């Protein structure tokens, strides 16, 4: 079972993530074997498994150590995340993800909807089997509502030249940060931590998720499609305006609007000109500063966590620092 190379320095966590992947694989049992293989291919397509990793790490703070339960809950979180990706690809008409064909591009939108729905079912089956209370299931449901709210917020601001940075933060707080927050909370809560401590972990996860998405959006303006596994600046053509572009618009709307008003008719050459303008108007630099602000909020809160024999606080600090300073 191959997992991302970033986990090589952390052998115990790497082993737990491998078991997580195996449980996810064992949970996928569909009569249509072609679709089953497509879902399995996506699960094994090289994702970083960040959400299950945070769930596993935060579970180390609790007085109750149940490794089987922690693995099952981390698998449920990643299946929930994968389901949202399958549905995202339908909405975005995406043909590739992580340099592989999407399920929708292979089998069509209708089949992809069913595949995403099936992953949601797998997620809640694992939660129902292993969660110690209804609270985690309730929180999972609420998190799904927040994820959907973020996606709808993004949809409502398509081609909206007056979109604000606050709206952008609200949207990514739902569509990305909520699953980081949920992973962190459930990890702590289901291992026996208090509500107060678990909520602190949730806040850490939320700040990590916001910084992570901002950095992801910055990479559209700093990396090639081969590095990040999707066509760069495709969001601009689809009217999805991320933070670097919003900062650039704030600086000089007149220079950018003639391009953005072309919507999906923006040519490859014009897209490259937008790319250059976003850089020259300071959009990327300002986005990096905001990402750093949320990164520091998360790291300062991690520093206040208690010490334990597994050095969990140090691991969280190191891993969080790595993913929030990544360049690919």
PDB file of C-alpha atoms in Angstrom:
ATOM      1  CA  UNK A   1       0.000   0.000   0.000  1.00  0.00           C
ATOM      2  CA  UNK A   2       1.734   3.167  -1.205  1.00  0.00           C
ATOM      3  CA  UNK A   3       1.153   6.472   0.549  1.00  0.00           C
ATOM      4  CA  UNK A   4       2.573   9.924  -0.107  1.00  0.00           C
ATOM      5  CA  UNK A   5       6.317  10.251   0.454  1.00  0.00           C
ATOM      6  CA  UNK A   6       5.787  13.158   2.862  1.00  0.00           C
ATOM      7  CA  UNK A   7       4.976  10.586   5.576  1.00  0.00           C
ATOM      8  CA  UNK A   8       8.300   8.720   5.268  1.00  0.00           C
ATOM      9  CA  UNK A   9       9.883  10.598   8.240  1.00  0.00           C
ATOM     10  CA  UNK A  10       6.952   9.523  10.442  1.00  0.00           C
ATOM     11  CA  UNK A  11       6.904   5.693  10.311  1.00  0.00           C
ATOM     12  CA  UNK A  12       4.224   5.114  12.938  1.00  0.00           C
ATOM     13  CA  UNK A  13       1.830   7.591  11.342  1.00  0.00           C
ATOM     14  CA  UNK A  14       2.700   6.218   7.898  1.00  0.00           C
ATOM     15  CA  UNK A  15       1.777   2.725   9.035  1.00  0.00           C
ATOM     16  CA  UNK A  16      -1.554   3.918  10.435  1.00  0.00           C
ATOM     17  CA  UNK A  17      -2.313   5.756   7.183  1.00  0.00           C
ATOM     18  CA  UNK A  18      -1.563   2.597   5.205  1.00  0.00           C
ATOM     19  CA  UNK A  19      -4.043   0.687   7.369  1.00  0.00           C
ATOM     20  CA  UNK A  20      -6.529   3.541   6.821  1.00  0.00           C
ATOM     21  CA  UNK A  21      -6.185   3.170   3.062  1.00  0.00           C
ATOM     22  CA  UNK A  22      -6.622  -0.587   3.325  1.00  0.00           C
ATOM     23  CA  UNK A  23      -9.831  -0.173   5.325  1.00  0.00           C
ATOM     24  CA  UNK A  24     -11.136   2.288   2.735  1.00  0.00           C
ATOM     25  CA  UNK A  25     -10.362  -0.210  -0.003  1.00  0.00           C
ATOM     26  CA  UNK A  26     -12.066  -3.045   1.894  1.00  0.00           C
ATOM     27  CA  UNK A  27     -15.165  -0.857   2.335  1.00  0.00           C
ATOM     28  CA  UNK A  28     -15.623  -0.373  -1.433  1.00  0.00           C
ATOM     29  CA  UNK A  29     -17.745  -3.242  -2.694  1.00  0.00           C
ATOM     30  CA  UNK A  30     -19.869  -2.436  -5.743  1.00  0.00           C
ATOM     31  CA  UNK A  31     -21.314  -4.934  -8.215  1.00  0.00           C
ATOM     32  CA  UNK A  32     -20.157  -2.748 -11.113  1.00  0.00           C
ATOM     33  CA  UNK A  33     -16.471  -3.637 -10.961  1.00  0.00           C
ATOM     34  CA  UNK A  34     -15.432  -1.010 -13.499  1.00  0.00           C
ATOM     35  CA  UNK A  35     -16.757   1.794 -11.302  1.00  0.00           C
ATOM     36  CA  UNK A  36     -15.375   0.083  -8.213  1.00  0.00           C
ATOM     37  CA  UNK A  37     -11.922   0.132  -9.807  1.00  0.00           C
ATOM     38  CA  UNK A  38     -12.322   3.812 -10.723  1.00  0.00           C
ATOM     39  CA  UNK A  39     -13.113   4.690  -7.096  1.00  0.00           C
ATOM     40  CA  UNK A  40     -10.174   2.604  -5.877  1.00  0.00           C
ATOM     41  CA  UNK A  41      -7.894   4.301  -8.404  1.00  0.00           C
ATOM     42  CA  UNK A  42      -8.933   7.691  -7.025  1.00  0.00           C
ATOM     43  CA  UNK A  43      -8.345   6.554  -3.447  1.00  0.00           C
ATOM     44  CA  UNK A  44      -4.834   5.446  -4.440  1.00  0.00           C
ATOM     45  CA  UNK A  45      -4.058   8.409  -6.705  1.00  0.00           C
ATOM     46  CA  UNK A  46      -1.455   9.977  -4.446  1.00  0.00           C
ATOM     47  CA  UNK A  47      -3.464  12.230  -2.154  1.00  0.00           C
ATOM     48  CA  UNK A  48      -1.625  13.415   0.930  1.00  0.00           C
ATOM     49  CA  UNK A  49      -4.199  11.975   3.392  1.00  0.00           C
ATOM     50  CA  UNK A  50      -3.909  15.122   5.483  1.00  0.00           C
ATOM     51  CA  UNK A  51      -7.364  14.965   7.047  1.00  0.00           C
ATOM     52  CA  UNK A  52      -7.019  11.391   8.343  1.00  0.00           C
ATOM     53  CA  UNK A  53      -3.486  12.233   9.502  1.00  0.00           C
ATOM     54  CA  UNK A  54      -4.780  15.113  11.628  1.00  0.00           C
ATOM     55  CA  UNK A  55      -7.572  12.928  12.963  1.00  0.00           C
ATOM     56  CA  UNK A  56      -5.019  10.290  14.009  1.00  0.00           C
ATOM     57  CA  UNK A  57      -2.640  12.822  15.543  1.00  0.00           C
ATOM     58  CA  UNK A  58      -5.275  14.628  17.599  1.00  0.00           C
ATOM     59  CA  UNK A  59      -6.569  11.269  18.832  1.00  0.00           C
ATOM     60  CA  UNK A  60      -3.241  10.854  20.641  1.00  0.00           C
ATOM     61  CA  UNK A  61      -4.209  13.540  23.174  1.00  0.00           C
ATOM     62  CA  UNK A  62      -7.072  11.522  24.625  1.00  0.00           C
ATOM     63  CA  UNK A  63      -6.980   9.187  27.633  1.00  0.00           C
ATOM     64  CA  UNK A  64      -8.681   6.435  25.591  1.00  0.00           C
ATOM     65  CA  UNK A  65      -6.447   4.742  23.012  1.00  0.00           C
ATOM     66  CA  UNK A  66      -8.434   2.577  20.594  1.00  0.00           C
ATOM     67  CA  UNK A  67      -6.330   2.206  17.460  1.00  0.00           C
ATOM     68  CA  UNK A  68      -8.979   0.291  15.495  1.00  0.00           C
ATOM     69  CA  UNK A  69     -11.535   2.999  16.188  1.00  0.00           C
ATOM     70  CA  UNK A  70      -9.089   5.800  15.324  1.00  0.00           C
ATOM     71  CA  UNK A  71      -8.255   4.105  12.000  1.00  0.00           C
ATOM     72  CA  UNK A  72     -11.940   3.626  11.150  1.00  0.00           C
ATOM     73  CA  UNK A  73     -12.767   7.249  11.899  1.00  0.00           C
ATOM     74  CA  UNK A  74      -9.806   8.472   9.858  1.00  0.00           C
ATOM     75  CA  UNK A  75     -11.005   6.296   6.946  1.00  0.00           C
ATOM     76  CA  UNK A  76     -14.496   7.768   7.249  1.00  0.00           C
ATOM     77  CA  UNK A  77     -13.086  11.302   7.094  1.00  0.00           C
ATOM     78  CA  UNK A  78     -11.051  10.562   3.961  1.00  0.00           C
ATOM     79  CA  UNK A  79     -14.000   8.867   2.257  1.00  0.00           C
ATOM     80  CA  UNK A  80     -16.088  11.938   3.005  1.00  0.00           C
ATOM     81  CA  UNK A  81     -13.370  14.114   1.492  1.00  0.00           C
ATOM     82  CA  UNK A  82     -13.073  11.871  -1.579  1.00  0.00           C
ATOM     83  CA  UNK A  83     -16.838  12.000  -2.108  1.00  0.00           C
ATOM     84  CA  UNK A  84     -16.744  15.806  -2.166  1.00  0.00           C
ATOM     85  CA  UNK A  85     -13.919  15.694  -4.729  1.00  0.00           C
ATOM     86  CA  UNK A  86     -15.903  13.388  -7.024  1.00  0.00           C
ATOM     87  CA  UNK A  87     -18.858  15.774  -6.897  1.00  0.00           C
ATOM     88  CA  UNK A  88     -16.588  18.828  -7.286  1.00  0.00           C
ATOM     89  CA  UNK A  89     -15.235  17.387 -10.513  1.00  0.00           C
ATOM     90  CA  UNK A  90     -18.789  17.095 -11.846  1.00  0.00           C
ATOM     91  CA  UNK A  91     -19.604  20.713 -11.017  1.00  0.00           C
ATOM     92  CA  UNK A  92     -16.270  21.934 -12.419  1.00  0.00           C
ATOM     93  CA  UNK A  93     -16.414  19.719 -15.545  1.00  0.00           C
ATOM     94  CA  UNK A  94     -12.922  18.594 -14.555  1.00  0.00           C
ATOM     95  CA  UNK A  95     -11.225  15.963 -16.697  1.00  0.00           C
ATOM     96  CA  UNK A  96      -8.147  15.429 -14.521  1.00  0.00           C
ATOM     97  CA  UNK A  97      -7.269  15.357 -10.840  1.00  0.00           C
ATOM     98  CA  UNK A  98      -3.792  14.513  -9.503  1.00  0.00           C
ATOM     99  CA  UNK A  99      -2.764  13.964 -13.140  1.00  0.00           C
ATOM    100  CA  UNK A 100      -5.313  11.151 -13.565  1.00  0.00           C
ATOM    101  CA  UNK A 101      -8.674  11.105 -15.386  1.00  0.00           C
ATOM    102  CA  UNK A 102     -11.613  11.958 -13.139  1.00  0.00           C
ATOM    103  CA  UNK A 103     -14.469   9.509 -12.642  1.00  0.00           C
ATOM    104  CA  UNK A 104     -16.811  11.841 -14.520  1.00  0.00           C
ATOM    105  CA  UNK A 105     -14.455  11.972 -17.522  1.00  0.00           C
ATOM    106  CA  UNK A 106     -14.274   8.166 -17.627  1.00  0.00           C
ATOM    107  CA  UNK A 107     -17.906   7.270 -16.939  1.00  0.00           C
ATOM    108  CA  UNK A 108     -19.959  10.457 -17.268  1.00  0.00           C
ATOM    109  CA  UNK A 109     -21.621  12.731 -14.745  1.00  0.00           C
ATOM    110  CA  UNK A 110     -24.507  10.421 -13.830  1.00  0.00           C
ATOM    111  CA  UNK A 111     -22.228   7.567 -12.811  1.00  0.00           C
ATOM    112  CA  UNK A 112     -19.912   9.979 -10.970  1.00  0.00           C
ATOM    113  CA  UNK A 113     -22.856  11.245  -8.886  1.00  0.00           C
ATOM    114  CA  UNK A 114     -23.631   7.684  -7.833  1.00  0.00           C
ATOM    115  CA  UNK A 115     -19.951   7.028  -7.057  1.00  0.00           C
ATOM    116  CA  UNK A 116     -19.784  10.102  -4.820  1.00  0.00           C
ATOM    117  CA  UNK A 117     -23.036   9.141  -3.108  1.00  0.00           C
ATOM    118  CA  UNK A 118     -21.678   5.649  -2.475  1.00  0.00           C
ATOM    119  CA  UNK A 119     -18.608   7.121  -0.759  1.00  0.00           C
ATOM    120  CA  UNK A 120     -20.872   9.199   1.490  1.00  0.00           C
ATOM    121  CA  UNK A 121     -22.671   5.990   2.478  1.00  0.00           C
ATOM    122  CA  UNK A 122     -19.356   4.267   3.254  1.00  0.00           C
ATOM    123  CA  UNK A 123     -18.332   7.232   5.404  1.00  0.00           C
ATOM    124  CA  UNK A 124     -21.466   7.156   7.535  1.00  0.00           C
ATOM    125  CA  UNK A 125     -21.411   3.354   7.845  1.00  0.00           C
ATOM    126  CA  UNK A 126     -17.951   3.548   9.403  1.00  0.00           C
ATOM    127  CA  UNK A 127     -19.052   6.385  11.691  1.00  0.00           C
ATOM    128  CA  UNK A 128     -22.102   4.443  12.799  1.00  0.00           C
ATOM    129  CA  UNK A 129     -20.021   1.330  13.520  1.00  0.00           C
ATOM    130  CA  UNK A 130     -17.176   2.991  15.426  1.00  0.00           C
ATOM    131  CA  UNK A 131     -18.302   6.328  16.845  1.00  0.00           C
ATOM    132  CA  UNK A 132     -18.861   6.219  20.606  1.00  0.00           C
ATOM    133  CA  UNK A 133     -21.747   8.694  20.509  1.00  0.00           C
ATOM    134  CA  UNK A 134     -24.195  10.357  18.175  1.00  0.00           C
ATOM    135  CA  UNK A 135     -22.316  13.643  18.573  1.00  0.00           C
ATOM    136  CA  UNK A 136     -19.668  12.812  15.970  1.00  0.00           C
ATOM    137  CA  UNK A 137     -22.323  11.731  13.473  1.00  0.00           C
ATOM    138  CA  UNK A 138     -24.258  14.922  14.162  1.00  0.00           C
ATOM    139  CA  UNK A 139     -21.085  16.978  13.729  1.00  0.00           C
ATOM    140  CA  UNK A 140     -20.292  15.141  10.519  1.00  0.00           C
ATOM    141  CA  UNK A 141     -23.738  16.026   9.196  1.00  0.00           C
ATOM    142  CA  UNK A 142     -23.293  19.663  10.215  1.00  0.00           C
ATOM    143  CA  UNK A 143     -19.880  19.711   8.584  1.00  0.00           C
ATOM    144  CA  UNK A 144     -21.393  18.420   5.349  1.00  0.00           C
ATOM    145  CA  UNK A 145     -23.877  21.282   5.531  1.00  0.00           C
ATOM    146  CA  UNK A 146     -20.997  23.757   5.947  1.00  0.00           C
ATOM    147  CA  UNK A 147     -19.062  22.185   3.071  1.00  0.00           C
ATOM    148  CA  UNK A 148     -22.147  22.497   0.871  1.00  0.00           C
ATOM    149  CA  UNK A 149     -22.688  26.077   2.045  1.00  0.00           C
ATOM    150  CA  UNK A 150     -19.123  26.922   1.030  1.00  0.00           C
ATOM    151  CA  UNK A 151     -19.607  25.309  -2.376  1.00  0.00           C
ATOM    152  CA  UNK A 152     -22.900  27.148  -2.891  1.00  0.00           C
ATOM    153  CA  UNK A 153     -21.252  30.387  -1.805  1.00  0.00           C
ATOM    154  CA  UNK A 154     -18.569  29.826  -4.420  1.00  0.00           C
ATOM    155  CA  UNK A 155     -21.214  29.045  -7.041  1.00  0.00           C
ATOM    156  CA  UNK A 156     -23.173  32.190  -6.142  1.00  0.00           C
ATOM    157  CA  UNK A 157     -20.067  34.329  -6.709  1.00  0.00           C
ATOM    158  CA  UNK A 158     -19.164  32.924 -10.145  1.00  0.00           C
ATOM    159  CA  UNK A 159     -18.115  35.802 -12.416  1.00  0.00           C
ATOM    160  CA  UNK A 160     -18.803  38.236  -9.576  1.00  0.00           C
ATOM    161  CA  UNK A 161     -16.280  41.041 -10.015  1.00  0.00           C
ATOM    162  CA  UNK A 162     -17.392  42.637  -6.752  1.00  0.00           C
ATOM    163  CA  UNK A 163     -16.702  39.533  -4.660  1.00  0.00           C
ATOM    164  CA  UNK A 164     -14.955  40.467  -1.405  1.00  0.00           C
ATOM    165  CA  UNK A 165     -12.069  38.831   0.404  1.00  0.00           C
ATOM    166  CA  UNK A 166     -14.414  38.172   3.354  1.00  0.00           C
ATOM    167  CA  UNK A 167     -16.741  36.246   1.030  1.00  0.00           C
ATOM    168  CA  UNK A 168     -13.790  34.223  -0.212  1.00  0.00           C
ATOM    169  CA  UNK A 169     -12.765  33.340   3.367  1.00  0.00           C
ATOM    170  CA  UNK A 170     -16.353  32.349   4.183  1.00  0.00           C
ATOM    171  CA  UNK A 171     -16.472  30.074   1.154  1.00  0.00           C
ATOM    172  CA  UNK A 172     -13.180  28.294   1.819  1.00  0.00           C
ATOM    173  CA  UNK A 173     -14.009  28.033   5.530  1.00  0.00           C
ATOM    174  CA  UNK A 174     -16.811  25.747   4.405  1.00  0.00           C
ATOM    175  CA  UNK A 175     -15.580  23.919   1.345  1.00  0.00           C
ATOM    176  CA  UNK A 176     -12.032  23.219   2.581  1.00  0.00           C
ATOM    177  CA  UNK A 177     -11.389  24.219   6.183  1.00  0.00           C
ATOM    178  CA  UNK A 178     -14.454  22.499   7.627  1.00  0.00           C
ATOM    179  CA  UNK A 179     -13.096  18.990   6.991  1.00  0.00           C
ATOM    180  CA  UNK A 180      -9.761  19.885   8.606  1.00  0.00           C
ATOM    181  CA  UNK A 181     -11.711  21.238  11.591  1.00  0.00           C
ATOM    182  CA  UNK A 182     -13.901  18.138  11.754  1.00  0.00           C
ATOM    183  CA  UNK A 183     -10.881  15.802  11.567  1.00  0.00           C
ATOM    184  CA  UNK A 184      -9.160  17.614  14.412  1.00  0.00           C
ATOM    185  CA  UNK A 185     -12.270  17.720  16.600  1.00  0.00           C
ATOM    186  CA  UNK A 186     -13.289  14.079  16.109  1.00  0.00           C
ATOM    187  CA  UNK A 187      -9.722  12.910  16.701  1.00  0.00           C
ATOM    188  CA  UNK A 188      -9.674  14.573  20.108  1.00  0.00           C
ATOM    189  CA  UNK A 189     -13.307  14.068  21.113  1.00  0.00           C
ATOM    190  CA  UNK A 190     -13.578  10.381  20.196  1.00  0.00           C
ATOM    191  CA  UNK A 191     -10.414   9.602  22.181  1.00  0.00           C
ATOM    192  CA  UNK A 192     -11.976  10.960  25.367  1.00  0.00           C
ATOM    193  CA  UNK A 193     -10.877  14.613  25.406  1.00  0.00           C
ATOM    194  CA  UNK A 194     -13.164  17.236  26.896  1.00  0.00           C
ATOM    195  CA  UNK A 195     -15.506  19.344  24.779  1.00  0.00           C
ATOM    196  CA  UNK A 196     -13.421  22.429  25.578  1.00  0.00           C
ATOM    197  CA  UNK A 197     -10.147  20.835  24.462  1.00  0.00           C
ATOM    198  CA  UNK A 198     -11.762  19.249  21.386  1.00  0.00           C
ATOM    199  CA  UNK A 199     -13.127  22.634  20.325  1.00  0.00           C
ATOM    200  CA  UNK A 200      -9.627  24.137  20.613  1.00  0.00           C
ATOM    201  CA  UNK A 201      -8.420  21.369  18.300  1.00  0.00           C
ATOM    202  CA  UNK A 202     -11.276  22.171  15.932  1.00  0.00           C
ATOM    203  CA  UNK A 203     -10.170  25.821  15.761  1.00  0.00           C
ATOM    204  CA  UNK A 204      -6.613  24.736  14.992  1.00  0.00           C
ATOM    205  CA  UNK A 205      -7.903  22.539  12.177  1.00  0.00           C
ATOM    206  CA  UNK A 206      -9.997  25.364  10.771  1.00  0.00           C
ATOM    207  CA  UNK A 207      -7.028  27.750  10.602  1.00  0.00           C
ATOM    208  CA  UNK A 208      -4.885  25.042   9.016  1.00  0.00           C
ATOM    209  CA  UNK A 209      -7.591  24.431   6.410  1.00  0.00           C
ATOM    210  CA  UNK A 210      -7.968  28.119   5.539  1.00  0.00           C
ATOM    211  CA  UNK A 211      -4.203  28.548   5.134  1.00  0.00           C
ATOM    212  CA  UNK A 212      -4.029  25.309   3.122  1.00  0.00           C
ATOM    213  CA  UNK A 213      -6.663  26.480   0.615  1.00  0.00           C
ATOM    214  CA  UNK A 214      -5.083  29.922   0.222  1.00  0.00           C
ATOM    215  CA  UNK A 215      -1.751  28.258  -0.546  1.00  0.00           C
ATOM    216  CA  UNK A 216      -3.496  25.893  -2.973  1.00  0.00           C
ATOM    217  CA  UNK A 217      -4.908  28.917  -4.782  1.00  0.00           C
ATOM    218  CA  UNK A 218      -1.515  30.632  -4.809  1.00  0.00           C
ATOM    219  CA  UNK A 219      -0.046  27.548  -6.517  1.00  0.00           C
ATOM    220  CA  UNK A 220      -2.311  28.227  -9.516  1.00  0.00           C
ATOM    221  CA  UNK A 221      -0.173  31.327 -10.063  1.00  0.00           C
ATOM    222  CA  UNK A 222       3.207  29.799  -9.294  1.00  0.00           C
ATOM    223  CA  UNK A 223       3.176  26.203 -10.608  1.00  0.00           C
ATOM    224  CA  UNK A 224       2.591  24.379 -13.864  1.00  0.00           C
ATOM    225  CA  UNK A 225      -0.386  22.035 -14.309  1.00  0.00           C
ATOM    226  CA  UNK A 226       1.991  19.074 -14.242  1.00  0.00           C
ATOM    227  CA  UNK A 227       3.110  19.949 -10.711  1.00  0.00           C
ATOM    228  CA  UNK A 228      -0.319  20.461  -9.176  1.00  0.00           C
ATOM    229  CA  UNK A 229      -2.227  17.881 -11.198  1.00  0.00           C
ATOM    230  CA  UNK A 230      -4.866  20.144 -12.765  1.00  0.00           C
ATOM    231  CA  UNK A 231      -4.979  22.824 -15.487  1.00  0.00           C
ATOM    232  CA  UNK A 232      -3.703  26.089 -14.005  1.00  0.00           C
ATOM    233  CA  UNK A 233      -5.991  29.124 -13.995  1.00  0.00           C
ATOM    234  CA  UNK A 234      -8.923  27.042 -15.250  1.00  0.00           C
ATOM    235  CA  UNK A 235     -10.881  28.537 -12.334  1.00  0.00           C
ATOM    236  CA  UNK A 236     -10.586  32.017 -13.846  1.00  0.00           C
ATOM    237  CA  UNK A 237     -12.309  30.892 -17.047  1.00  0.00           C
ATOM    238  CA  UNK A 238     -15.044  29.271 -14.956  1.00  0.00           C
ATOM    239  CA  UNK A 239     -15.590  32.448 -12.947  1.00  0.00           C
ATOM    240  CA  UNK A 240     -14.109  31.125  -9.701  1.00  0.00           C
ATOM    241  CA  UNK A 241     -12.025  34.005  -8.353  1.00  0.00           C
ATOM    242  CA  UNK A 242      -9.467  33.033  -5.730  1.00  0.00           C
ATOM    243  CA  UNK A 243      -7.526  35.228  -3.323  1.00  0.00           C
ATOM    244  CA  UNK A 244      -4.569  36.307  -5.523  1.00  0.00           C
ATOM    245  CA  UNK A 245      -6.977  37.531  -8.207  1.00  0.00           C
ATOM    246  CA  UNK A 246      -9.214  39.252  -5.648  1.00  0.00           C
ATOM    247  CA  UNK A 247      -6.252  41.170  -4.235  1.00  0.00           C
ATOM    248  CA  UNK A 248      -5.205  42.155  -7.761  1.00  0.00           C
ATOM    249  CA  UNK A 249      -8.764  43.314  -8.542  1.00  0.00           C
ATOM    250  CA  UNK A 250      -8.740  45.385  -5.379  1.00  0.00           C
ATOM    251  CA  UNK A 251      -5.550  47.064  -6.581  1.00  0.00           C
ATOM    252  CA  UNK A 252      -6.574  47.777 -10.197  1.00  0.00           C
ATOM    253  CA  UNK A 253      -9.979  46.658 -11.491  1.00  0.00           C
ATOM    254  CA  UNK A 254      -9.644  48.535 -14.777  1.00  0.00           C
ATOM    255  CA  UNK A 255      -6.682  46.464 -15.932  1.00  0.00           C
ATOM    256  CA  UNK A 256      -8.293  43.112 -15.154  1.00  0.00           C
ATOM    257  CA  UNK A 257     -11.970  43.605 -16.000  1.00  0.00           C
ATOM    258  CA  UNK A 258     -11.563  43.566 -19.818  1.00  0.00           C
ATOM    259  CA  UNK A 259     -10.140  40.052 -19.462  1.00  0.00           C
ATOM    260  CA  UNK A 260     -12.585  38.754 -16.862  1.00  0.00           C
ATOM    261  CA  UNK A 261     -15.602  40.033 -18.803  1.00  0.00           C
ATOM    262  CA  UNK A 262     -14.733  37.537 -21.558  1.00  0.00           C
ATOM    263  CA  UNK A 263     -15.572  34.740 -19.110  1.00  0.00           C
ATOM    264  CA  UNK A 264     -15.075  31.278 -20.623  1.00  0.00           C
ATOM    265  CA  UNK A 265     -13.993  32.836 -23.930  1.00  0.00           C
ATOM    266  CA  UNK A 266     -10.693  33.914 -22.392  1.00  0.00           C
ATOM    267  CA  UNK A 267      -7.929  32.682 -24.690  1.00  0.00           C
ATOM    268  CA  UNK A 268      -4.787  30.890 -23.527  1.00  0.00           C
ATOM    269  CA  UNK A 269      -2.735  33.987 -24.317  1.00  0.00           C
ATOM    270  CA  UNK A 270      -5.137  36.239 -22.396  1.00  0.00           C
ATOM    271  CA  UNK A 271      -5.097  33.835 -19.457  1.00  0.00           C
ATOM    272  CA  UNK A 272      -1.334  34.204 -19.356  1.00  0.00           C
ATOM    273  CA  UNK A 273      -1.730  37.986 -19.330  1.00  0.00           C
ATOM    274  CA  UNK A 274      -4.085  37.688 -16.343  1.00  0.00           C
ATOM    275  CA  UNK A 275      -1.422  35.548 -14.675  1.00  0.00           C
ATOM    276  CA  UNK A 276       1.184  38.286 -15.185  1.00  0.00           C
ATOM    277  CA  UNK A 277      -1.159  41.043 -14.007  1.00  0.00           C
ATOM    278  CA  UNK A 278      -2.027  39.204 -10.799  1.00  0.00           C
ATOM    279  CA  UNK A 279       1.701  38.987 -10.030  1.00  0.00           C
ATOM    280  CA  UNK A 280       2.537  42.591 -10.976  1.00  0.00           C
ATOM    281  CA  UNK A 281      -0.407  43.963  -8.962  1.00  0.00           C
ATOM    282  CA  UNK A 282       0.779  42.164  -5.819  1.00  0.00           C
ATOM    283  CA  UNK A 283      -2.027  39.610  -5.712  1.00  0.00           C
ATOM    284  CA  UNK A 284       0.230  36.656  -4.979  1.00  0.00           C
ATOM    285  CA  UNK A 285       2.318  38.521  -2.400  1.00  0.00           C
ATOM    286  CA  UNK A 286      -0.746  39.710  -0.503  1.00  0.00           C
ATOM    287  CA  UNK A 287      -2.318  36.247  -0.584  1.00  0.00           C
ATOM    288  CA  UNK A 288       0.897  34.783   0.836  1.00  0.00           C
ATOM    289  CA  UNK A 289       0.745  37.292   3.701  1.00  0.00           C
ATOM    290  CA  UNK A 290      -2.800  36.254   4.596  1.00  0.00           C
ATOM    291  CA  UNK A 291      -1.847  32.574   4.396  1.00  0.00           C
ATOM    292  CA  UNK A 292       1.006  33.294   6.784  1.00  0.00           C
ATOM    293  CA  UNK A 293      -1.409  34.980   9.200  1.00  0.00           C
ATOM    294  CA  UNK A 294      -3.609  31.876   9.427  1.00  0.00           C
ATOM    295  CA  UNK A 295      -0.547  29.624   9.547  1.00  0.00           C
ATOM    296  CA  UNK A 296       0.820  31.498  12.555  1.00  0.00           C
ATOM    297  CA  UNK A 297      -2.571  31.350  14.318  1.00  0.00           C
ATOM    298  CA  UNK A 298      -2.552  27.565  13.922  1.00  0.00           C
ATOM    299  CA  UNK A 299       1.092  27.138  14.981  1.00  0.00           C
ATOM    300  CA  UNK A 300       0.716  29.352  18.068  1.00  0.00           C
ATOM    301  CA  UNK A 301      -2.312  27.328  19.180  1.00  0.00           C
ATOM    302  CA  UNK A 302      -0.442  24.054  18.564  1.00  0.00           C
ATOM    303  CA  UNK A 303       2.384  25.341  20.754  1.00  0.00           C
ATOM    304  CA  UNK A 304      -0.084  25.672  23.625  1.00  0.00           C
ATOM    305  CA  UNK A 305      -1.174  22.023  23.439  1.00  0.00           C
ATOM    306  CA  UNK A 306      -0.040  19.693  26.255  1.00  0.00           C
ATOM    307  CA  UNK A 307       3.038  17.492  25.998  1.00  0.00           C
ATOM    308  CA  UNK A 308       2.710  13.710  25.870  1.00  0.00           C
ATOM    309  CA  UNK A 309       4.929  10.638  25.519  1.00  0.00           C
ATOM    310  CA  UNK A 310       4.302  10.459  21.749  1.00  0.00           C
ATOM    311  CA  UNK A 311       5.569  14.033  21.190  1.00  0.00           C
ATOM    312  CA  UNK A 312       2.314  14.742  19.362  1.00  0.00           C
ATOM    313  CA  UNK A 313       2.585  18.499  19.769  1.00  0.00           C
ATOM    314  CA  UNK A 314       6.014  18.526  18.090  1.00  0.00           C
ATOM    315  CA  UNK A 315       4.762  16.308  15.270  1.00  0.00           C
ATOM    316  CA  UNK A 316       1.752  18.550  14.674  1.00  0.00           C
ATOM    317  CA  UNK A 317       3.944  21.640  14.619  1.00  0.00           C
ATOM    318  CA  UNK A 318       6.434  20.091  12.198  1.00  0.00           C
ATOM    319  CA  UNK A 319       3.864  18.628   9.806  1.00  0.00           C
ATOM    320  CA  UNK A 320       1.717  21.769   9.817  1.00  0.00           C
ATOM    321  CA  UNK A 321       4.768  23.930   9.118  1.00  0.00           C
ATOM    322  CA  UNK A 322       5.667  21.707   6.165  1.00  0.00           C
ATOM    323  CA  UNK A 323       2.279  21.666   4.471  1.00  0.00           C
ATOM    324  CA  UNK A 324       1.705  25.390   4.971  1.00  0.00           C
ATOM    325  CA  UNK A 325       5.044  26.350   3.419  1.00  0.00           C
ATOM    326  CA  UNK A 326       4.762  23.927   0.495  1.00  0.00           C
ATOM    327  CA  UNK A 327       5.560  25.010  -3.044  1.00  0.00           C
ATOM    328  CA  UNK A 328       3.883  22.152  -4.905  1.00  0.00           C
TER     329      UNK A 328
END
